[in-house]
Short mmCIF file of C-alpha atoms in Angstrom, two decimals:
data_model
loop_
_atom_site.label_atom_id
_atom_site.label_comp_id
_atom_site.label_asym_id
_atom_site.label_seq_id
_atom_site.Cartn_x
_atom_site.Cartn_y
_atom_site.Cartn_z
CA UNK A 244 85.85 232.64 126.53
CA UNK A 245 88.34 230.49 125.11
CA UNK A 246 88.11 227.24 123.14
CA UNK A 247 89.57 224.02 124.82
CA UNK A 248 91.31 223.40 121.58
CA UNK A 249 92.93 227.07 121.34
CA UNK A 250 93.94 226.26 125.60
CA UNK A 251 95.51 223.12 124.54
CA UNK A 252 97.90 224.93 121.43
CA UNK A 253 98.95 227.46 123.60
CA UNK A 254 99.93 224.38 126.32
CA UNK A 255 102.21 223.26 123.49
CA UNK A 256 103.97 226.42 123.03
CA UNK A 257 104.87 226.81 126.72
CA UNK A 258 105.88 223.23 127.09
CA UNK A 259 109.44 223.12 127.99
CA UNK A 260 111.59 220.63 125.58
CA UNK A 261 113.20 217.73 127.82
CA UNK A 262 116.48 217.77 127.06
CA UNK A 263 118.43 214.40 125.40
CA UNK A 264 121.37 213.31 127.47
CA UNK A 265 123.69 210.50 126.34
CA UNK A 266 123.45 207.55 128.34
CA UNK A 267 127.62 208.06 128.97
CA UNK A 268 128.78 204.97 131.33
CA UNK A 269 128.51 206.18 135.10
CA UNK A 270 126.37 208.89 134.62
CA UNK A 271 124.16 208.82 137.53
CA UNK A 272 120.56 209.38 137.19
CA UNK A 273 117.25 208.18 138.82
CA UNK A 274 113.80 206.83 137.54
CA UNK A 275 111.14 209.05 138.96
CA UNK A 276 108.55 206.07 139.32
CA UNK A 277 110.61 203.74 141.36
CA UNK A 278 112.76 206.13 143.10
CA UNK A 279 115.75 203.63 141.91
CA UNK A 280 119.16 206.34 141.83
CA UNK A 281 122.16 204.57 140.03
CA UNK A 282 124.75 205.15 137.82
CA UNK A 283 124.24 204.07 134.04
CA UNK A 284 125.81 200.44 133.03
CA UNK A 285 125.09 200.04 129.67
CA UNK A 286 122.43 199.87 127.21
CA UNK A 287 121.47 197.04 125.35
CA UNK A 288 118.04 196.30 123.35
CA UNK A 289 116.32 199.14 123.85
CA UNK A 290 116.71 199.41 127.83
CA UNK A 291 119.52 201.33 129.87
CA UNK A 292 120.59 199.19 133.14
CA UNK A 293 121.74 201.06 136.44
CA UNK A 294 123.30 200.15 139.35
CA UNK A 295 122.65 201.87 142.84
CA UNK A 296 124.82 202.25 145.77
CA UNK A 297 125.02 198.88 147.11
CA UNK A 298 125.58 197.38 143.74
CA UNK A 299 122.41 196.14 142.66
CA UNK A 300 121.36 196.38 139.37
CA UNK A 301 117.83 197.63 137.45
CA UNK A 302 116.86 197.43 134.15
CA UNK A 303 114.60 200.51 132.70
CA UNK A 304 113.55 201.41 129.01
CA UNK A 305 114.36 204.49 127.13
CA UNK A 306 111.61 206.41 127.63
CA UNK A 307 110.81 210.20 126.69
CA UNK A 308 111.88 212.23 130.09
CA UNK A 309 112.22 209.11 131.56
CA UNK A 310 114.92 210.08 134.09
CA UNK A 311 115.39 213.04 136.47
CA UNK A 312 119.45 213.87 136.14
CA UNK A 313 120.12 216.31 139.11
CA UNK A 314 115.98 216.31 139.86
CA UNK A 315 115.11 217.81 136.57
CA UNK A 316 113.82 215.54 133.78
CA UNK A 317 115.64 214.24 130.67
CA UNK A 318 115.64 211.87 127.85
CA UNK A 319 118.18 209.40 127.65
CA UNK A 320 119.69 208.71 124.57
CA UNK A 321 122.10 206.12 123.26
CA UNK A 322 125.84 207.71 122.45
CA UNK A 323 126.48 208.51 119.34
CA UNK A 324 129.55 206.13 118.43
CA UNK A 325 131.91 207.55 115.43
CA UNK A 326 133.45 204.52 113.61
CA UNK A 327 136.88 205.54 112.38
CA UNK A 328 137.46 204.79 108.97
CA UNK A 329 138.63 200.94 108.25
CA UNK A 330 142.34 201.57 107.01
CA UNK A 331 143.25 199.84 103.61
CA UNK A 332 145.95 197.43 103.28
CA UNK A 333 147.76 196.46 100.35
CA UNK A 334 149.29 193.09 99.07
CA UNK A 335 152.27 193.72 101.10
CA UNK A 336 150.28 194.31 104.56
CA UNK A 337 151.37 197.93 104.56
CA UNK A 338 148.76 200.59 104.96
CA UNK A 339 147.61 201.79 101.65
CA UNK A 340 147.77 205.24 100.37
CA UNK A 341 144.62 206.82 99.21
CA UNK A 342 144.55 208.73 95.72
CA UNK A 343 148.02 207.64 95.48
CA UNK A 344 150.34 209.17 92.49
CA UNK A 345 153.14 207.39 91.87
CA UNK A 346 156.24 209.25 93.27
CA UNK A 347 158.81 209.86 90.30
CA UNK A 348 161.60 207.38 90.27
CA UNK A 349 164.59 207.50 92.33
CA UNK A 350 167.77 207.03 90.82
CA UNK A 351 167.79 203.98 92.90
CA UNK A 352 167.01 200.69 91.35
CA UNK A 353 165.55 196.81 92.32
CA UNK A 354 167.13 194.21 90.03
CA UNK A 355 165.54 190.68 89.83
CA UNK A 356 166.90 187.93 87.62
CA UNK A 357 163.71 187.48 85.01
CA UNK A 358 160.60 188.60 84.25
CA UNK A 359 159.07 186.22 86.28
CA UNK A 360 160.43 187.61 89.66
CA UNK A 361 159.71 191.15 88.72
CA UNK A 362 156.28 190.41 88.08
CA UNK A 363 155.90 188.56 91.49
CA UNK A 364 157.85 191.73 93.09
CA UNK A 365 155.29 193.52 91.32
CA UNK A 366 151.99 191.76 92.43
CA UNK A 367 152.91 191.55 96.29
CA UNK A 368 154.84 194.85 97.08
CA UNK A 369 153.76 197.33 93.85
CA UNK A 370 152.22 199.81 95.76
CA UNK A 371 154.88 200.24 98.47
CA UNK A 372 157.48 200.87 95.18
CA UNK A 373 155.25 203.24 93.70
CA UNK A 374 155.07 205.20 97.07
CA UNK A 375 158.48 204.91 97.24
CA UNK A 376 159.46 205.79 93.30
CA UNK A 377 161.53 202.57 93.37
CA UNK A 378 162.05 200.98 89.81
CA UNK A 379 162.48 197.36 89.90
CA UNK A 380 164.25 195.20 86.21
CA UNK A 381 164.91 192.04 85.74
CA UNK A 382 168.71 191.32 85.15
CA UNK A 383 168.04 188.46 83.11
CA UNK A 384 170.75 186.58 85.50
CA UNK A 385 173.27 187.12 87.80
CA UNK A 386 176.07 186.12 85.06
CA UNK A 387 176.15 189.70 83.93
CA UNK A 388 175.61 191.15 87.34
CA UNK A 389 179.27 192.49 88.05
CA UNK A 390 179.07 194.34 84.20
CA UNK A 391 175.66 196.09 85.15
CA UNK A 392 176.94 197.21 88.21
CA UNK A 393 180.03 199.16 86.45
CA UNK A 394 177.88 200.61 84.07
CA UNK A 395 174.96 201.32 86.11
CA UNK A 396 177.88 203.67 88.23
CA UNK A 397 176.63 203.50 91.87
CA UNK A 398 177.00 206.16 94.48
CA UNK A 399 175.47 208.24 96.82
CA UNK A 400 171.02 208.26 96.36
CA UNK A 401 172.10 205.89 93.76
CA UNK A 402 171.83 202.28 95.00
CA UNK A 403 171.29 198.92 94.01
CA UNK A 404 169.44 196.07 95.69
CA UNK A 405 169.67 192.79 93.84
CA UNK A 406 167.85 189.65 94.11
CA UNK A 407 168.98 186.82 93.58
CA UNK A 408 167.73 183.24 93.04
CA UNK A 409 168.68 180.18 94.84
CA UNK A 410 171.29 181.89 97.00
CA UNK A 411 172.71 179.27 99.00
CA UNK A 412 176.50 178.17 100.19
CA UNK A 413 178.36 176.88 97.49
CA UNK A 414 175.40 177.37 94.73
CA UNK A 415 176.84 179.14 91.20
CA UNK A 416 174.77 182.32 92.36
CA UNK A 417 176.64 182.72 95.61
CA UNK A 418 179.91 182.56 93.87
CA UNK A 419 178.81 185.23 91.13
CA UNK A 420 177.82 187.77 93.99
CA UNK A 421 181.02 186.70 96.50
CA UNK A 422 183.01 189.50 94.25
CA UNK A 423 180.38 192.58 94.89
CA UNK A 424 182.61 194.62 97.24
CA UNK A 425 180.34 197.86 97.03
CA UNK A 426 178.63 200.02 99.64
CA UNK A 427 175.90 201.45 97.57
CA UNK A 428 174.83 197.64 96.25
CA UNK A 429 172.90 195.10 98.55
CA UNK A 430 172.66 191.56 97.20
CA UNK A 431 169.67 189.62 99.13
CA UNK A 432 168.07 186.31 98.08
CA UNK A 433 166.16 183.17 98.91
CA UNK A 434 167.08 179.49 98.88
CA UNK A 435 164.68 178.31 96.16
CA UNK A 436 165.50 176.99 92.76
CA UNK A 437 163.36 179.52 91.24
CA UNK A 438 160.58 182.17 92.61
CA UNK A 439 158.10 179.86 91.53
CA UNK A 440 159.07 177.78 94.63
CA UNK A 441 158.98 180.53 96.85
CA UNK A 442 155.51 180.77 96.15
CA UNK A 443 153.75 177.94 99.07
CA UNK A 444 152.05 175.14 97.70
CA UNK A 445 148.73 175.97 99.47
CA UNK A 446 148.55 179.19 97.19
CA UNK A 447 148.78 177.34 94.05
CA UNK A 448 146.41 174.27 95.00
CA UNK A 449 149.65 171.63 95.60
CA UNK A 450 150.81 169.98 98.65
CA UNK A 451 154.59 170.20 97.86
CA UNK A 452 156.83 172.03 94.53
CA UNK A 453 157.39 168.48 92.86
CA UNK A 454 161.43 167.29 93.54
CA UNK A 455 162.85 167.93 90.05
CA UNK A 456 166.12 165.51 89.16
CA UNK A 457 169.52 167.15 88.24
CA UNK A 458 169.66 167.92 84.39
CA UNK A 459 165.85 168.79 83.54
CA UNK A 460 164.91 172.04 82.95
CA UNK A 461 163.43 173.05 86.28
CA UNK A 462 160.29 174.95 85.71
CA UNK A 463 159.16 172.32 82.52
CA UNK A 464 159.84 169.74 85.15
CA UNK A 465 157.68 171.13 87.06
CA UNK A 466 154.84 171.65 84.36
CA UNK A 467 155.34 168.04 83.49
CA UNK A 468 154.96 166.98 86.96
CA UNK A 469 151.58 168.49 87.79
CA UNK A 470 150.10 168.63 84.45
CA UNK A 471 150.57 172.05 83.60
CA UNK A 472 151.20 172.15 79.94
CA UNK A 473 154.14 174.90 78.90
CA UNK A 474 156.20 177.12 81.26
CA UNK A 475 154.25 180.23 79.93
CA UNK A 476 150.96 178.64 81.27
CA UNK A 477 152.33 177.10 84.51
CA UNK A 478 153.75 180.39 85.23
CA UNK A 479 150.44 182.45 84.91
CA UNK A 480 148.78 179.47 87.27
CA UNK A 481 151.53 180.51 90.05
CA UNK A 482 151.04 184.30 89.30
CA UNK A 483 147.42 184.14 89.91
CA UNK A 484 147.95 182.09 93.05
CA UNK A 485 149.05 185.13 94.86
CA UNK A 486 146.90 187.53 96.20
CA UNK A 487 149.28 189.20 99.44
CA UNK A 488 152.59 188.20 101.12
CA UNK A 489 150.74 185.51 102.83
CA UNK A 490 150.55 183.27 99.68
CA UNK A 491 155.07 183.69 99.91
CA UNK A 492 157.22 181.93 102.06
CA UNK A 493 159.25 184.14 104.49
CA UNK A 494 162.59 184.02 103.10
CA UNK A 495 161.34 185.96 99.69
CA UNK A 496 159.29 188.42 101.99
CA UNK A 497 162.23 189.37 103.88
CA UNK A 498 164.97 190.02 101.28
CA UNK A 499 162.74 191.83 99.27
CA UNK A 500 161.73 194.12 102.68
CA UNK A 501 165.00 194.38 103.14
CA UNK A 502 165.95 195.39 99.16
CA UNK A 503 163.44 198.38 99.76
CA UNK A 504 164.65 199.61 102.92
CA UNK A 505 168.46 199.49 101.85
CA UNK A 506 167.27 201.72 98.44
CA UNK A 507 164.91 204.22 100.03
CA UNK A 508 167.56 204.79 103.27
CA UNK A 509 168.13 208.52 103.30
CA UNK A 510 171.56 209.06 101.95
CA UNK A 511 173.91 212.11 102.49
CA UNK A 512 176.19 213.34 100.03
CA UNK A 513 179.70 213.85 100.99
CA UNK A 514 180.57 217.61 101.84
CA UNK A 515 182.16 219.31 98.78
CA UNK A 516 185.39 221.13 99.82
CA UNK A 517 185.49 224.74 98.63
#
């Protein structure tokens, strides 16, 4: 004769598992107590709600083989959501590249009148050049820009976008670039005195860039005006202002955009005659 407890083991073994089912919306089961028949809602705290036929709804809990699904029992189970990964963006709002190795440099360049704008180029839009293998210098002013050009020798894959300060009608800067006739140089720039002023105020903790007058240097002016000691140290307070393109005003964002494009454009050499 056999023991209860050696009846109840063997029970075990021959019970069948219930099967987990995931509570997918509209799936249309029924609670075996009630007799309720309706097709999942949702699921919230622990409880799956179901709505019948004539639209009314019921609220059950998740229970182990809780539900019959086509008259035979099952457990329903929340689905199993797979969160797709959060995409990283960089300074410039463009989707950042993972494990990135800089691309080696085209034989296209960026050219920037000082240190200062390459260095703001730099912070906002460095990872999109280094993706791209773009190399951007500072031309230490546009006075010299029609001599670089000649010796940098443009052509085909080997462009030049320039930037260029306080480019405005009748400013000295627009009349220094009026004479660049070439195909394979873009000039863009932005109406501000210097790129400090194309950083907004917000960014650097001012309401308004202070009006400088006519015949002061502009960025000690500026220094003096908010209490910023030296150039060197007002310059590093700007710098550290900005964190993304949001912290520049549009003009800057967009010739720079469009400095990139105009280099990286797919180029196609001329067909050699044989």
């Amino acid at each position: 004769m056999r023991s209860h407890s050696y009846d109840d083991v063997l029970a075990g073994r021959r019970r069948k598992k219930v099967p987990e089912v995931p509570a997918e919306p509209g799936l249309v089961v029924e609670d075996p107590a009630s007799g309720f028949c309706g097709a999942v809602i949702k699921i919230e705290y622990g409880n799956v709600v179901l709505e019948d036929g004539k639209g009314r709804h019921r609220v059950f809990p998740l229970e182990p083989a809780g539900f019959l699904l086509e008259g035979k029992p099952v457990t329903l189970v929340p689905v199993k959501t797979v969160q797709a990964p959060v995409k990283q963006v960089s300074a410039s709002g463009s989707v950042k590249v993972q494990g990135l190795q800089a691309r080696v440099a085209r034989d296209s360049r960026i050219w920037v009148e000082g240190k200062h704008d390459a260095e703001l180029v730099e912070r906002v839009w460095g990872h999109d050049l280094r993706v791209e293998g773009v190399v951007v210098e500072p031309l230490d002013g546009v006075d010299v820009l029609s001599d670089r050009i000649a010796e940098f020798g443009t052509g085909p894959g080997r462009r030049l976008g320039v930037l260029v300060d306080h480019l405005v009608p009748g400013s000295k800067e627009s009349r220094l670039v009026a004479g660049v006739r070439d195909e394979n140089v873009l000039v863009t720039g932005h109406p501000y005195i210097d790129v400090w002023e194309a950083v907004r105020p917000g960014a650097v903790g001012i309401r308004a860039w202070p009006k400088i007058p006519r015949g002061t240097e502009w960025k000690q002016g500026i220094c003096d005006a908010l209490g910023w000691g030296q150039p060197f140290e007002g310059w590093q307070r700007v710098l550290s202002g900005v964190s993304s393109f949001r912290d520049l005003e549009t003009p800057l964002i967009g010739a720079v955009e469009r400095l990139i494009d105009f280099v990286t454009e797919p180029t196609t050499e001329p067909a050699k005659e044989g």
